Tab-separated table of C-alpha atoms in Angstrom:
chain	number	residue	atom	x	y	z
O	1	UNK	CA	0.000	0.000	0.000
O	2	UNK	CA	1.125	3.479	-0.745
O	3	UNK	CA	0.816	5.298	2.076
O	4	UNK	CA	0.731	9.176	1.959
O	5	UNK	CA	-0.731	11.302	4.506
O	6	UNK	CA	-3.583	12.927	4.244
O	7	UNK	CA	-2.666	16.873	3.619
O	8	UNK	CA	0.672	18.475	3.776
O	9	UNK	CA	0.394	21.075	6.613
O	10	UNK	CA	3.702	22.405	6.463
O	11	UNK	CA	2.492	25.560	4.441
O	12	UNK	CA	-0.032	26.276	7.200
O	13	UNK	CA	1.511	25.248	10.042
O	14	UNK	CA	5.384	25.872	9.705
O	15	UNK	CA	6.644	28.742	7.176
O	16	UNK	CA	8.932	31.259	8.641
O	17	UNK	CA	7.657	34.398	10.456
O	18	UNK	CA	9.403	36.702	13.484
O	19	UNK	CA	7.342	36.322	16.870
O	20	UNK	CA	6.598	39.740	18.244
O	21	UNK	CA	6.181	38.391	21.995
O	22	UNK	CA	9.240	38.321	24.287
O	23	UNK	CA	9.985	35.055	25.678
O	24	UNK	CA	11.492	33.866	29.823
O	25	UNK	CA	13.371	31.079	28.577
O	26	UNK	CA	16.053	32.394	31.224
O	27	UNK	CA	14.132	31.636	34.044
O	28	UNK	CA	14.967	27.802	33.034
O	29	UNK	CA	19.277	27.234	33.329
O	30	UNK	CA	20.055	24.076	31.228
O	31	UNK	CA	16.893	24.239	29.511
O	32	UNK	CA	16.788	24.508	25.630
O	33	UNK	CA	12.729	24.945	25.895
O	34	UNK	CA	9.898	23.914	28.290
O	35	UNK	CA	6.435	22.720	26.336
O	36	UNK	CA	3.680	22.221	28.793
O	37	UNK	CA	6.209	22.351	32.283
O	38	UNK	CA	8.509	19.877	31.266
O	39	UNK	CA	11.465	20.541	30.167
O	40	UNK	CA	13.589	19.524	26.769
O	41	UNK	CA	17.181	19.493	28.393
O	42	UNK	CA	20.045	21.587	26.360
O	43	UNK	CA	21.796	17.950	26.692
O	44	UNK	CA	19.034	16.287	24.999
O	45	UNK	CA	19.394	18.574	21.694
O	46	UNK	CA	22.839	18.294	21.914
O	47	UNK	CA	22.791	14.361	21.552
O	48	UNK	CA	19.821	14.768	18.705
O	49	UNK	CA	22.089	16.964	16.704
O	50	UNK	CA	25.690	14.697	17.912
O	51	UNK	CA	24.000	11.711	16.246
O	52	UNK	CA	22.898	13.727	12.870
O	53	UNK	CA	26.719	15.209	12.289
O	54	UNK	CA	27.960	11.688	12.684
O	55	UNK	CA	25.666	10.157	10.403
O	56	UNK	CA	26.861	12.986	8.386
O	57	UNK	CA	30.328	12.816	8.721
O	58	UNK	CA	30.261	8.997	7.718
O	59	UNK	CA	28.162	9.925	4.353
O	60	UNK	CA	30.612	10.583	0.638
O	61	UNK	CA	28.602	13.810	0.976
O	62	UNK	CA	29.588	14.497	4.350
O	63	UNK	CA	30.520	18.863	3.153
O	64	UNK	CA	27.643	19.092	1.441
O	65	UNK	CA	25.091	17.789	4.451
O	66	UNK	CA	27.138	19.831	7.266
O	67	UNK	CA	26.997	22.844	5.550
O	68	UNK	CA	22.867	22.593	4.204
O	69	UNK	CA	22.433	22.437	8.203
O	70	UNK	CA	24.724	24.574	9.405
O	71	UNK	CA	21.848	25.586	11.955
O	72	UNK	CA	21.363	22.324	13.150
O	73	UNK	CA	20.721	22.690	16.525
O	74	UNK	CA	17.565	24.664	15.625
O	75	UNK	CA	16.055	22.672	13.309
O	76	UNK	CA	16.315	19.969	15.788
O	77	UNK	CA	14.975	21.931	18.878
O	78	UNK	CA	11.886	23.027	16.525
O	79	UNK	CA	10.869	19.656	15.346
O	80	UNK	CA	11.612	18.371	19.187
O	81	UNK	CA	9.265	21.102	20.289
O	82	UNK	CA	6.510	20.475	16.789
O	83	UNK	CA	6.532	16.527	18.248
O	84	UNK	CA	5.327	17.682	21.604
O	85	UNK	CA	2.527	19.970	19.960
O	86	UNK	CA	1.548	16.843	17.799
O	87	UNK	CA	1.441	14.925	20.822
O	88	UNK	CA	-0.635	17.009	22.708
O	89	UNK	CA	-3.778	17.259	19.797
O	90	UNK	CA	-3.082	13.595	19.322
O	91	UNK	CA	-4.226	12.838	23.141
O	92	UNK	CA	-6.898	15.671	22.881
O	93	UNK	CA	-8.411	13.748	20.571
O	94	UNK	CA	-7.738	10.059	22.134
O	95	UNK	CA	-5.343	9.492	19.156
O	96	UNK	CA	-2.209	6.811	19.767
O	97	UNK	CA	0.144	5.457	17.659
O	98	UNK	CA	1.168	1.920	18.242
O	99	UNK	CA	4.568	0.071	17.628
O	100	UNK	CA	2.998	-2.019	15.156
O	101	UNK	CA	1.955	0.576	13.195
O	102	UNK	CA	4.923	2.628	13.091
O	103	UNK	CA	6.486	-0.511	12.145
O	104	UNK	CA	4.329	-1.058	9.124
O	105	UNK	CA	4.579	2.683	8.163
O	106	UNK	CA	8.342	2.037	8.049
O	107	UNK	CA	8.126	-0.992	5.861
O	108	UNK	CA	5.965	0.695	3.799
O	109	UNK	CA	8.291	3.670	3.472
O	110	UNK	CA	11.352	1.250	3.197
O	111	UNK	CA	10.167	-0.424	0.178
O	112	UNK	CA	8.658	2.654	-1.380
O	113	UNK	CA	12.836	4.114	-0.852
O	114	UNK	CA	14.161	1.192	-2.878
O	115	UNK	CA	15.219	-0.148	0.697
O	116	UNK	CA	16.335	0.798	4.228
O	117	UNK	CA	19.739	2.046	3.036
O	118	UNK	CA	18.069	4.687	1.194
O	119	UNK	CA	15.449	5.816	3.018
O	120	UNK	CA	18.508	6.173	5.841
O	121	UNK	CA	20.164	8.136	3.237
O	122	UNK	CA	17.353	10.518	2.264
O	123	UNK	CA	15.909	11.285	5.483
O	124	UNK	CA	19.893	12.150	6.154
O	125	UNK	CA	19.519	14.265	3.244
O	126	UNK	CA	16.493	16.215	3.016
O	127	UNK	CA	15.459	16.470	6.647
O	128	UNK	CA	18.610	16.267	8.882
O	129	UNK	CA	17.849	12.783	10.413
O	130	UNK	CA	19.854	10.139	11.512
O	131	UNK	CA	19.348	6.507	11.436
O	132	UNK	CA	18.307	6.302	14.673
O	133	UNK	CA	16.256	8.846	14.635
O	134	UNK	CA	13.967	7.712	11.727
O	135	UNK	CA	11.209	6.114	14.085
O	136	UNK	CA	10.495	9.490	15.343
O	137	UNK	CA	9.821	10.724	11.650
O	138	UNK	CA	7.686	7.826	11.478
O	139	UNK	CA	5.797	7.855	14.340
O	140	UNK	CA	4.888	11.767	13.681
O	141	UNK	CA	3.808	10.845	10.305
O	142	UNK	CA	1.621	8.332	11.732
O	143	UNK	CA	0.271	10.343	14.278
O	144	UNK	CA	-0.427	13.389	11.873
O	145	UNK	CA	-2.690	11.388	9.416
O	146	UNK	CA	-5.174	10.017	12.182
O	147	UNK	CA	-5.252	13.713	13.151
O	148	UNK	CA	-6.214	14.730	9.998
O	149	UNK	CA	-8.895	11.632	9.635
O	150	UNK	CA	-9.851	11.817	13.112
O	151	UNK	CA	-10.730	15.862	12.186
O	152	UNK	CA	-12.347	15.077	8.787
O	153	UNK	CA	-9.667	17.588	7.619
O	154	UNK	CA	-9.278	17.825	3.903
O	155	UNK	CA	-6.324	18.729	2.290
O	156	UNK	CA	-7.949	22.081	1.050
O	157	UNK	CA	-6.855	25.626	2.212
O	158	UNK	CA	-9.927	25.306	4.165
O	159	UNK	CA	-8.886	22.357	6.024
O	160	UNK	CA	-5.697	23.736	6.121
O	161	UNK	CA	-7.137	26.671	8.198
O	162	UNK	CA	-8.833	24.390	9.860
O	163	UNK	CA	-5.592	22.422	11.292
O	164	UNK	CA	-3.877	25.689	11.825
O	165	UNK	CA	-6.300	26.611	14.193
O	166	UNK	CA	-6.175	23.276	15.775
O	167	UNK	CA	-2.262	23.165	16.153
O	168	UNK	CA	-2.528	26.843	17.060
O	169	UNK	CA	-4.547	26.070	20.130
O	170	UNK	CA	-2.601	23.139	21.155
O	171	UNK	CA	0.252	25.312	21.051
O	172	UNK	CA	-0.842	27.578	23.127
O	173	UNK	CA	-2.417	25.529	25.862
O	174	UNK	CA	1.248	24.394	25.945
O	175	UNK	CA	3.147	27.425	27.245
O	176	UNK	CA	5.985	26.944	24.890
O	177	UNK	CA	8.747	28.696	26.512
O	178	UNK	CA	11.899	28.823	24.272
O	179	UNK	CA	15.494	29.686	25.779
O	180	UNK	CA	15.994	32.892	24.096
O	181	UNK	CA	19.608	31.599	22.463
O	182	UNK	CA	17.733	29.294	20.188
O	183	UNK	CA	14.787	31.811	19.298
O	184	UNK	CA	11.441	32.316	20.695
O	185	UNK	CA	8.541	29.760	19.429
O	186	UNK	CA	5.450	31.258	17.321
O	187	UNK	CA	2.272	29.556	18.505
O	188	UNK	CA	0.730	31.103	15.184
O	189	UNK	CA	3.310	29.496	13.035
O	190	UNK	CA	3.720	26.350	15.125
O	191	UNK	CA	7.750	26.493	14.918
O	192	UNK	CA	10.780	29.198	16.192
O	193	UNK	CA	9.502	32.490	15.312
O	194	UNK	CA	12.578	33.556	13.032
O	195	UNK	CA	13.386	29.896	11.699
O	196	UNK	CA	12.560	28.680	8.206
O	197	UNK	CA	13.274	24.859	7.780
O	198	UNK	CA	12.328	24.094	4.259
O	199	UNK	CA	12.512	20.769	5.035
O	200	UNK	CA	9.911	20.869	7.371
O	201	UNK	CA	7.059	22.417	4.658
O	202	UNK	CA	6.897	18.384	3.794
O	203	UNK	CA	6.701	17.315	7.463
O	204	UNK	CA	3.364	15.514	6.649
O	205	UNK	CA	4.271	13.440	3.594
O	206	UNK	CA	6.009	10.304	3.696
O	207	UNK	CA	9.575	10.558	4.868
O	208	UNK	CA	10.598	8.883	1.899
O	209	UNK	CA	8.432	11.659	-0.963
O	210	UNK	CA	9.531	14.982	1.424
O	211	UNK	CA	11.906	17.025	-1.104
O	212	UNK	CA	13.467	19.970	0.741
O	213	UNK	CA	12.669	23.367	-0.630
O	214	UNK	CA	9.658	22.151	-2.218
């Protein structure tokens, strides 16, 4: 089965756009952001971006890859924080996703690649993941089409709207409090306020289809 999800929200959800609000992240030492009280440790990014630069570093295009993310760090803290904000409409709406089916979305996204070794080497590619972290890509993909089923959200600039507001909320209800060396989070734009990943615009395809800059 091909599996694609069931809009892309990207557009909607993450492009680039400055946050006006100021933002406490100081009042948290060692903290690179706290989403809903807890807290996503500065150690914690720094192993999620240690693992990508040594996938990296092993690839023939190891230049090339370091220097498309030189901003690493970021792009890892604002899909860390997106997950939570994902997680949190998921269990509004009594959403899971199991570790069979993020095992069958993999295979399914494995053989669509042309293999494992590929998909590895595109997600490396196009959206700064390593190995490793490719369940996570999964599981979010996953959980972001029963959203969208579970919402009756068509992938329309209405239903767009529709999930903006949604994600918006979530957002929000979250208290997303960013340490203000990595940024301050947009809960209109669901991502850092200042930070454009064009990676991310795909975010709801398949891992294996998401093209970045499209």
């Amino acid at each position: 089965m091909h599996r694609r999800t069931a809009l892309s929200v990207s557009a909607a959800l993450l492009a680039a756009a400055p946050l006006l609000t100021a933002c406490g992240g100081e009042a948290h030492p060692g903290a690179a952001a706290v989403v809903g009280g807890e807290r996503i440790e500065v150690s914690s990014l720094q192993a999620q971006v240690a693992d990508v630069r040594a996938a990296q570093q092993a690839s023939p295009q190891a230049e090339q890859l370091i220097q498309a993310t030189g901003d690493l760090s970021r792009e890892k803290l604002n899909v860390m924080i997106f997950d939570r904000v994902v997680d949190r409409v998921a269990e509004d709406n009594g959403i899971t996703a199991t570790r069979g089916e993020i095992q069958q979305a993999r295979a399914e996204f494995t053989q669509q690649s042309g293999g494992a070794e590929q998909l590895a080497a595109t997600l490396l590619q196009q959206q700064g993941v390593a190995p490793d972290q490719i369940d996570g890509v999964v599981r979010r993909t996953v959980l972001m089409n029963k959203i969208a089923a579970e919402l009756g959200i068509a992938n329309t600039p209405e239903g767009q709207k529709k999930l903006t507001e949604v994600f918006t909320a979530a957002s929000k209800d979250l208290g997303i409090d960013v340490n203000p060396r990595f940024g301050t989070w947009d809960d209109a734009k669901i991502q850092l306020g200042t930070f454009q990943a064009p990676w991310l615009r795909q975010i709801t395809q398949d891992p294996a289809s998401a093209e970045a800059g499209a």
